[in-house]
mmCIF file of C-alpha atoms in Angstrom:
data_model
loop_
_atom_site.group_PDB
_atom_site.id
_atom_site.type_symbol
_atom_site.label_atom_id
_atom_site.label_comp_id
_atom_site.label_asym_id
_atom_site.label_seq_id
_atom_site.Cartn_x
_atom_site.Cartn_y
_atom_site.Cartn_z
ATOM 1 C CA MET A 1 -0.144 0.099 0.044
ATOM 2 C CA ASP A 2 1.308 3.662 -0.908
ATOM 3 C CA GLU A 3 2.394 5.435 1.940
ATOM 4 C CA HIS A 4 0.305 8.366 2.843
ATOM 5 C CA PRO A 5 1.164 11.258 0.595
ATOM 6 C CA ASP A 6 1.295 14.229 3.939
ATOM 7 C CA GLY A 7 3.862 11.978 5.028
ATOM 8 C CA ALA A 8 1.778 10.800 8.347
ATOM 9 C CA GLY A 9 2.687 7.386 7.772
ATOM 10 C CA ALA A 10 0.682 4.795 9.677
ATOM 11 C CA GLU A 11 0.305 6.850 13.025
ATOM 12 C CA ALA A 12 -3.096 6.847 15.137
ATOM 13 C CA SER A 13 -5.375 10.180 14.716
ATOM 14 C CA ASP A 14 -7.929 11.863 16.940
ATOM 15 C CA ALA A 15 -10.599 11.753 14.481
ATOM 16 C CA PRO A 16 -13.236 9.669 14.862
ATOM 17 C CA VAL A 17 -12.818 6.445 12.371
ATOM 18 C CA THR A 18 -14.717 5.042 9.842
ATOM 19 C CA ILE A 19 -15.363 1.619 9.044
ATOM 20 C CA ASP A 20 -12.746 1.573 6.277
ATOM 21 C CA GLU A 21 -10.178 3.287 8.602
ATOM 22 C CA ALA A 22 -11.111 0.649 11.213
ATOM 23 C CA VAL A 23 -10.754 -2.143 9.294
ATOM 24 C CA GLY A 24 -7.365 -1.097 7.730
ATOM 25 C CA SER A 25 -5.353 -2.264 4.460
ATOM 26 C CA ASP A 26 -4.208 -6.055 5.822
ATOM 27 C CA ALA A 27 -7.827 -7.081 6.245
ATOM 28 C CA VAL A 28 -8.750 -10.032 4.266
ATOM 29 C CA LEU A 29 -12.272 -10.419 2.965
ATOM 30 C CA GLU A 30 -14.131 -13.137 1.726
ATOM 31 C CA GLY A 31 -16.018 -14.160 -0.962
ATOM 32 C CA PRO A 32 -16.458 -15.902 -4.434
ATOM 33 C CA GLU A 33 -13.564 -13.941 -6.771
ATOM 34 C CA ALA A 34 -13.091 -14.105 -10.389
ATOM 35 C CA PRO A 35 -9.290 -14.270 -11.893
ATOM 36 C CA ASP A 36 -8.720 -10.687 -11.661
ATOM 37 C CA GLY A 37 -9.857 -10.640 -7.761
ATOM 38 C CA SER A 38 -13.203 -9.148 -8.422
ATOM 39 C CA ASP A 39 -16.473 -10.496 -7.148
ATOM 40 C CA PRO A 40 -18.502 -11.564 -10.324
ATOM 41 C CA SER A 41 -22.138 -11.539 -8.292
ATOM 42 C CA GLY A 42 -21.417 -7.851 -7.490
ATOM 43 C CA ALA A 43 -22.211 -8.782 -4.169
ATOM 44 C CA PRO A 44 -20.244 -6.958 -0.956
ATOM 45 C CA ALA A 45 -17.631 -9.613 0.395
ATOM 46 C CA ALA A 46 -18.284 -10.525 4.002
ATOM 47 C CA GLU A 47 -16.002 -9.257 6.985
ATOM 48 C CA THR A 48 -13.587 -11.774 8.278
ATOM 49 C CA ARG A 49 -13.388 -11.830 12.118
ATOM 50 C CA ALA A 50 -9.688 -10.752 11.980
ATOM 51 C CA SER A 51 -10.939 -7.687 10.154
ATOM 52 C CA ARG A 52 -13.996 -7.267 12.363
ATOM 53 C CA ARG A 53 -11.715 -7.006 15.830
ATOM 54 C CA ALA A 54 -9.431 -4.812 13.794
ATOM 55 C CA ARG A 55 -12.649 -2.539 13.194
ATOM 56 C CA LEU A 56 -13.445 -2.557 16.956
ATOM 57 C CA GLU A 57 -10.502 -2.025 18.466
ATOM 58 C CA ALA A 58 -10.045 0.657 16.554
ATOM 59 C CA LEU A 59 -13.588 2.296 17.637
ATOM 60 C CA ARG A 60 -12.474 1.669 21.302
ATOM 61 C CA ARG A 61 -9.659 3.439 20.764
ATOM 62 C CA HIS A 62 -10.913 6.110 18.829
ATOM 63 C CA PRO A 63 -14.760 6.293 20.263
ATOM 64 C CA VAL A 64 -17.615 8.566 18.148
ATOM 65 C CA LEU A 65 -19.749 10.238 20.276
ATOM 66 C CA PRO A 66 -23.191 11.311 18.853
ATOM 67 C CA GLU A 67 -23.201 14.714 17.766
ATOM 68 C CA MET A 68 -26.026 15.321 20.285
ATOM 69 C CA ALA A 69 -24.026 14.139 23.376
ATOM 70 C CA THR A 70 -21.030 17.274 22.600
ATOM 71 C CA VAL A 71 -23.813 20.160 22.562
ATOM 72 C CA VAL A 72 -23.970 22.083 26.347
ATOM 73 C CA ARG A 73 -27.327 22.046 27.894
ATOM 74 C CA PRO A 74 -27.392 24.911 30.760
ATOM 75 C CA VAL A 75 -31.028 24.469 31.332
ATOM 76 C CA VAL A 76 -31.083 20.986 31.816
ATOM 77 C CA VAL A 77 -28.001 21.996 34.536
ATOM 78 C CA ALA A 78 -29.887 25.277 35.560
ATOM 79 C CA VAL A 79 -33.227 22.484 36.195
ATOM 80 C CA THR A 80 -31.120 20.253 38.089
ATOM 81 C CA VAL A 81 -29.852 23.056 40.330
ATOM 82 C CA VAL A 82 -32.808 24.813 40.811
ATOM 83 C CA LEU A 83 -35.145 21.562 41.823
ATOM 84 C CA ALA A 84 -32.267 20.172 43.647
ATOM 85 C CA ALA A 85 -32.149 23.642 46.152
ATOM 86 C CA LEU A 86 -36.255 23.238 46.259
ATOM 87 C CA LEU A 87 -35.900 19.547 47.473
ATOM 88 C CA VAL A 88 -33.308 20.309 49.901
ATOM 89 C CA LEU A 89 -35.797 23.075 51.897
ATOM 90 C CA ALA A 90 -38.528 20.955 51.527
ATOM 91 C CA LEU A 91 -36.984 18.278 52.983
ATOM 92 C CA ARG A 92 -35.665 19.923 56.126
ATOM 93 C CA THR A 93 -39.191 21.312 56.857
ATOM 94 C CA ASP A 94 -41.151 18.630 56.487
ATOM 95 C CA ALA A 95 -42.583 15.700 55.089
ATOM 96 C CA VAL A 96 -45.916 16.936 53.529
ATOM 97 C CA VAL A 97 -43.646 19.735 52.035
ATOM 98 C CA LEU A 98 -41.110 17.487 50.441
ATOM 99 C CA ALA A 99 -44.215 15.595 49.024
ATOM 100 C CA GLY A 100 -45.237 18.952 47.358
ATOM 101 C CA GLY A 101 -41.754 19.308 46.059
ATOM 102 C CA LEU A 102 -41.739 15.722 44.683
ATOM 103 C CA ALA A 103 -45.356 16.726 43.416
ATOM 104 C CA TRP A 104 -43.831 19.580 41.381
ATOM 105 C CA THR A 105 -40.597 17.914 40.181
ATOM 106 C CA GLY A 106 -43.200 15.011 38.886
ATOM 107 C CA LEU A 107 -45.731 17.444 37.263
ATOM 108 C CA VAL A 108 -42.326 19.173 35.482
ATOM 109 C CA LEU A 109 -41.482 15.690 34.356
ATOM 110 C CA ALA A 110 -44.898 14.983 32.911
ATOM 111 C CA TRP A 111 -44.833 18.049 30.683
ATOM 112 C CA GLY A 112 -41.995 16.758 28.739
ATOM 113 C CA TRP A 113 -41.298 13.251 29.128
ATOM 114 C CA PRO A 114 -43.769 12.159 26.285
ATOM 115 C CA ARG A 115 -42.241 14.854 23.661
ATOM 116 C CA LEU A 116 -38.859 13.142 24.734
ATOM 117 C CA LEU A 117 -39.295 9.731 24.550
ATOM 118 C CA GLY A 118 -41.696 10.437 21.257
ATOM 119 C CA SER A 119 -44.672 8.696 22.467
ATOM 120 C CA SER A 120 -47.685 8.752 19.896
ATOM 121 C CA SER A 121 -50.173 10.088 22.642
ATOM 122 C CA ARG A 122 -48.654 12.902 24.414
ATOM 123 C CA PHE A 123 -51.660 13.847 26.003
ATOM 124 C CA GLY A 124 -52.734 10.233 27.467
ATOM 125 C CA SER A 125 -48.625 10.021 28.951
ATOM 126 C CA SER A 126 -48.340 13.416 30.433
ATOM 127 C CA LEU A 127 -51.942 12.873 32.253
ATOM 128 C CA ALA A 128 -50.751 9.211 33.819
ATOM 129 C CA VAL A 129 -47.331 10.245 34.377
ATOM 130 C CA GLY A 130 -49.172 13.488 35.744
ATOM 131 C CA VAL A 131 -51.075 11.608 38.111
ATOM 132 C CA ALA A 132 -48.714 9.637 39.575
ATOM 133 C CA GLY A 133 -46.280 12.534 40.446
ATOM 134 C CA VAL A 134 -48.996 14.489 42.588
ATOM 135 C CA LEU A 135 -50.900 11.072 43.682
ATOM 136 C CA ALA A 136 -47.414 8.985 44.818
ATOM 137 C CA PRO A 137 -45.928 11.638 46.960
ATOM 138 C CA ALA A 138 -49.251 12.549 48.528
ATOM 139 C CA ALA A 139 -49.598 8.985 49.839
ATOM 140 C CA GLY A 140 -46.154 8.432 50.690
ATOM 141 C CA ALA A 141 -46.557 11.340 53.077
ATOM 142 C CA ALA A 142 -50.167 10.133 54.229
ATOM 143 C CA THR A 143 -48.754 7.296 56.085
ATOM 144 C CA SER A 144 -48.024 7.705 59.725
ATOM 145 C CA ASP A 145 -46.038 4.822 60.730
ATOM 146 C CA GLU A 146 -43.472 2.389 58.719
ATOM 147 C CA PRO A 147 -43.637 1.170 55.914
ATOM 148 C CA TRP A 148 -43.783 4.659 54.541
ATOM 149 C CA LEU A 149 -44.363 3.895 51.160
ATOM 150 C CA ARG A 150 -47.135 1.094 51.697
ATOM 151 C CA LEU A 151 -49.978 3.592 49.945
ATOM 152 C CA VAL A 152 -47.817 4.561 47.026
ATOM 153 C CA PRO A 153 -48.531 1.180 44.921
ATOM 154 C CA VAL A 154 -52.470 2.475 45.000
ATOM 155 C CA ALA A 155 -51.293 5.329 43.391
ATOM 156 C CA LEU A 156 -49.333 4.081 40.994
ATOM 157 C CA ALA A 157 -52.303 1.706 40.188
ATOM 158 C CA ILE A 158 -54.586 4.500 39.525
ATOM 159 C CA ALA A 159 -52.105 6.069 37.164
ATOM 160 C CA LEU A 160 -51.521 2.648 35.362
ATOM 161 C CA GLY A 161 -55.502 2.417 35.452
ATOM 162 C CA VAL A 162 -55.124 6.218 33.611
ATOM 163 C CA MET A 163 -52.646 4.958 31.356
ATOM 164 C CA PHE A 164 -54.672 2.010 30.195
ATOM 165 C CA VAL A 165 -58.566 3.641 29.960
ATOM 166 C CA HIS A 166 -56.954 6.755 27.788
ATOM 167 C CA GLN A 167 -55.322 3.582 25.392
ATOM 168 C CA ILE A 168 -58.953 1.975 25.099
ATOM 169 C CA VAL A 169 -60.873 5.611 24.229
ATOM 170 C CA ARG A 170 -58.546 6.769 21.633
ATOM 171 C CA ARG A 171 -59.852 7.477 18.622
ATOM 172 C CA ASP A 172 -57.126 8.084 16.285
ATOM 173 C CA GLY A 173 -55.692 4.288 15.530
ATOM 174 C CA ARG A 174 -53.628 3.527 18.420
ATOM 175 C CA PRO A 175 -50.272 3.932 16.301
ATOM 176 C CA ARG A 176 -47.516 2.538 18.384
ATOM 177 C CA LEU A 177 -49.336 1.433 21.193
ATOM 178 C CA THR A 178 -46.808 -0.441 22.453
ATOM 179 C CA GLU A 179 -44.215 2.181 22.597
ATOM 180 C CA SER A 180 -46.439 4.737 23.774
ATOM 181 C CA ILE A 181 -47.593 2.361 26.601
ATOM 182 C CA GLY A 182 -43.780 1.981 27.525
ATOM 183 C CA VAL A 183 -42.854 5.794 27.348
ATOM 184 C CA THR A 184 -45.652 6.135 30.037
ATOM 185 C CA ALA A 185 -44.462 3.286 31.937
ATOM 186 C CA PHE A 186 -40.860 4.770 32.476
ATOM 187 C CA GLY A 187 -42.208 7.740 33.648
ATOM 188 C CA LEU A 188 -44.254 5.848 36.083
ATOM 189 C CA GLY A 189 -41.033 4.031 37.004
ATOM 190 C CA LEU A 190 -39.198 7.533 37.532
ATOM 191 C CA VAL A 191 -42.343 8.699 39.845
ATOM 192 C CA ALA A 192 -42.248 5.720 41.857
ATOM 193 C CA VAL A 193 -38.606 5.981 42.513
ATOM 194 C CA GLY A 194 -38.571 9.162 43.190
ATOM 195 C CA THR A 195 -41.047 8.951 46.356
ATOM 196 C CA THR A 196 -38.161 7.100 48.119
ATOM 197 C CA TRP A 197 -36.769 10.537 49.411
ATOM 198 C CA LEU A 198 -39.519 10.639 51.430
ATOM 199 C CA PRO A 199 -39.219 8.159 54.102
ATOM 200 C CA LEU A 200 -35.855 10.320 54.285
ATOM 201 C CA ALA A 201 -37.359 13.137 55.756
ATOM 202 C CA ARG A 202 -38.917 10.846 58.942
ATOM 203 C CA SER A 203 -35.481 10.826 60.868
ATOM 204 C CA ALA A 204 -32.571 13.708 61.718
ATOM 205 C CA ARG A 205 -29.481 11.402 60.623
ATOM 206 C CA ALA A 206 -31.672 10.178 57.541
ATOM 207 C CA THR A 207 -32.851 13.441 56.559
ATOM 208 C CA ASP A 208 -28.937 15.028 56.701
ATOM 209 C CA LEU A 209 -27.721 12.109 54.638
ATOM 210 C CA ALA A 210 -30.552 13.195 51.680
ATOM 211 C CA THR A 211 -29.711 16.558 51.908
ATOM 212 C CA VAL A 212 -25.830 15.739 51.182
ATOM 213 C CA ALA A 213 -27.205 13.469 48.576
ATOM 214 C CA LEU A 214 -29.080 16.475 46.912
ATOM 215 C CA VAL A 215 -26.291 18.688 47.329
ATOM 216 C CA GLY A 216 -24.099 16.058 45.716
ATOM 217 C CA VAL A 217 -26.535 16.020 42.602
ATOM 218 C CA ALA A 218 -26.753 19.732 42.276
ATOM 219 C CA VAL A 219 -22.820 20.230 41.999
ATOM 220 C CA GLY A 220 -22.511 17.541 40.323
ATOM 221 C CA ALA A 221 -24.530 18.728 37.317
ATOM 222 C CA LEU A 222 -22.149 21.033 36.773
ATOM 223 C CA ALA A 223 -19.724 18.669 34.964
ATOM 224 C CA ASP A 224 -22.240 18.659 32.367
ATOM 225 C CA LEU A 225 -21.151 22.063 31.268
ATOM 226 C CA ALA A 226 -17.773 20.845 29.994
ATOM 227 C CA ALA A 227 -19.514 18.211 27.210
ATOM 228 C CA GLY A 228 -18.036 20.851 24.953
ATOM 229 C CA THR A 229 -15.026 20.742 25.781
ATOM 230 C CA LYS A 230 -13.290 18.121 23.731
ATOM 231 C CA PRO A 231 -10.320 16.969 26.363
ATOM 232 C CA LEU A 232 -13.208 16.675 28.758
ATOM 233 C CA ARG A 233 -15.640 14.706 27.129
ATOM 234 C CA GLY A 234 -14.600 10.920 28.285
ATOM 235 C CA TRP A 235 -14.294 12.105 31.863
ATOM 236 C CA LEU A 236 -17.518 13.636 32.612
ATOM 237 C CA LEU A 237 -18.507 11.042 34.856
ATOM 238 C CA PRO A 238 -15.976 10.886 36.477
ATOM 239 C CA LEU A 239 -15.576 14.413 36.774
ATOM 240 C CA SER A 240 -19.192 14.658 37.903
ATOM 241 C CA MET A 241 -18.652 12.191 41.050
ATOM 242 C CA VAL A 242 -16.045 14.229 42.354
ATOM 243 C CA LEU A 243 -17.816 17.218 42.304
ATOM 244 C CA GLY A 244 -21.170 15.504 44.026
ATOM 245 C CA GLY A 245 -18.523 13.919 46.333
ATOM 246 C CA ALA A 246 -16.685 17.153 47.249
ATOM 247 C CA GLY A 247 -20.128 19.110 47.593
ATOM 248 C CA ALA A 248 -21.563 16.099 49.676
ATOM 249 C CA LEU A 249 -18.507 16.359 51.745
ATOM 250 C CA VAL A 250 -18.867 20.402 52.142
ATOM 251 C CA ALA A 251 -22.521 19.743 52.931
ATOM 252 C CA ALA A 252 -21.771 17.355 55.785
ATOM 253 C CA SER A 253 -19.122 19.641 57.089
ATOM 254 C CA LEU A 254 -21.711 22.181 57.677
ATOM 255 C CA LEU A 255 -24.693 20.019 59.106
ATOM 256 C CA GLY A 256 -22.426 17.976 61.199
ATOM 257 C CA GLY A 257 -22.952 14.865 59.731
ATOM 258 C CA PRO A 258 -23.384 11.992 58.415
ATOM 259 C CA SER A 259 -19.318 11.260 58.459
ATOM 260 C CA ALA A 260 -17.177 11.714 55.849
ATOM 261 C CA GLY A 261 -17.153 8.524 54.540
ATOM 262 C CA THR A 262 -20.578 8.059 54.393
ATOM 263 C CA ALA A 263 -21.062 11.626 52.893
ATOM 264 C CA ALA A 264 -18.666 11.050 50.675
ATOM 265 C CA THR A 265 -20.547 7.475 49.451
ATOM 266 C CA VAL A 266 -23.776 8.729 49.025
ATOM 267 C CA GLY A 267 -22.882 11.953 46.931
ATOM 268 C CA VAL A 268 -20.591 9.986 44.423
ATOM 269 C CA LEU A 269 -23.147 7.235 43.460
ATOM 270 C CA CYS A 270 -25.803 9.392 43.564
ATOM 271 C CA THR A 271 -24.290 11.848 41.486
ATOM 272 C CA ALA A 272 -23.228 9.002 39.283
ATOM 273 C CA VAL A 273 -26.546 7.812 38.840
ATOM 274 C CA ALA A 274 -28.149 11.275 38.191
ATOM 275 C CA HIS A 275 -25.236 11.816 35.557
ATOM 276 C CA ALA A 276 -25.648 8.556 33.863
ATOM 277 C CA LEU A 277 -29.385 9.313 33.413
ATOM 278 C CA ARG A 278 -28.885 13.167 31.863
ATOM 279 C CA ARG A 279 -26.465 11.925 29.642
ATOM 280 C CA THR A 280 -28.774 9.189 28.503
ATOM 281 C CA LEU A 281 -31.453 11.262 27.616
ATOM 282 C CA VAL A 282 -29.261 14.524 26.313
ATOM 283 C CA VAL A 283 -28.821 12.194 23.019
ATOM 284 C CA LEU A 284 -32.339 12.058 21.994
ATOM 285 C CA PRO A 285 -33.121 14.511 19.322
ATOM 286 C CA PRO A 286 -36.611 16.117 21.031
ATOM 287 C CA VAL A 287 -34.124 17.430 24.131
ATOM 288 C CA THR A 288 -33.222 20.666 21.752
ATOM 289 C CA ALA A 289 -37.250 21.873 23.176
ATOM 290 C CA VAL A 290 -36.960 23.534 26.650
ATOM 291 C CA ARG A 291 -39.749 21.060 27.938
ATOM 292 C CA CYS A 292 -37.866 18.432 27.333
ATOM 293 C CA GLN A 293 -35.115 19.753 29.159
ATOM 294 C CA LEU A 294 -36.929 20.390 31.951
ATOM 295 C CA ALA A 295 -38.049 16.896 32.025
ATOM 296 C CA THR A 296 -34.351 15.584 31.937
ATOM 297 C CA GLY A 297 -33.266 17.519 34.788
ATOM 298 C CA ALA A 298 -36.407 16.532 36.864
ATOM 299 C CA ALA A 299 -35.805 12.862 35.987
ATOM 300 C CA SER A 300 -32.188 13.258 37.571
ATOM 301 C CA LEU A 301 -33.255 14.075 40.420
ATOM 302 C CA LEU A 302 -36.152 11.362 40.939
ATOM 303 C CA VAL A 303 -34.215 8.520 40.073
ATOM 304 C CA PRO A 304 -31.215 9.298 42.774
ATOM 305 C CA GLY A 305 -33.881 8.910 45.495
ATOM 306 C CA VAL A 306 -33.554 4.793 45.585
ATOM 307 C CA VAL A 307 -30.047 5.212 45.886
ATOM 308 C CA ALA A 308 -29.919 7.305 49.191
ATOM 309 C CA TYR A 309 -33.049 5.325 50.376
ATOM 310 C CA GLY A 310 -31.026 2.125 50.269
ATOM 311 C CA LEU A 311 -27.856 3.930 51.683
ATOM 312 C CA SER A 312 -29.874 5.199 54.420
ATOM 313 C CA LEU A 313 -30.882 1.506 55.331
ATOM 314 C CA TRP A 314 -27.549 0.049 55.159
ATOM 315 C CA LEU A 315 -25.510 2.872 56.871
ATOM 316 C CA VAL A 316 -27.650 4.923 58.776
ATOM 317 C CA GLY A 317 -30.305 1.828 59.813
#
């Protein structure tokens, strides 16, 4: 094979690679060949295992991010920080106030979630998620003793009923029915795990743990602002976890608890979960709409609730 005219040789490049570049010049393609080496049938030659390994190795060395993943979404970051601040204030006030904050977060999610995931029935999906977003926190706050979340399944059952009744009464032929139900069920799942913040408002130690978790998520969201910086794109998750852990440690020192190890663990893990969900959602094309960015920020605050709750049961009791 001729050398590169620019003298670059065979040195690796940081630019995204194509399949042809990944295969390389030494790849061997199988298939029926004519005496002159061509394929008489005109069909593309089959890729060998060796060439496939070479291509995958090249892609691992030079991963190609979706273009959407390199766009900074300051609205998502701002929503995450603002909602986290509101939930912290509500958490440290009363469980009923926290239920109101979670209900508001659920309504924000319901407003943009169906459009973000491309539901074929946006009104019905928003209605079901909105009903769950209000009823589930209310059911969690209505209990006066353990188990604190025993009424939440009732609220979710009502929301599921709303979802299916809406599908039954639709008059548009119900296109993409399974997809619409899946989008709605995903939203209901986010609301369900979000209610796990509520039991953490029932005791002082658990409240402190939930507070440092929310602070960590808010501080860790600032790492998303580096999505447009090429050297940092591959390090956004570790950067977010470091920021979240640091924010949790600062919050714990101001509150006088939990311990540094517990605060760092809670902050790092909750931030990682929230960051992973945000980065998954921001590559979807509809995220360019403001309501979809609001829903993304709201979702990233609901999901870490189950992580904080589990760590509370393990570390606090």
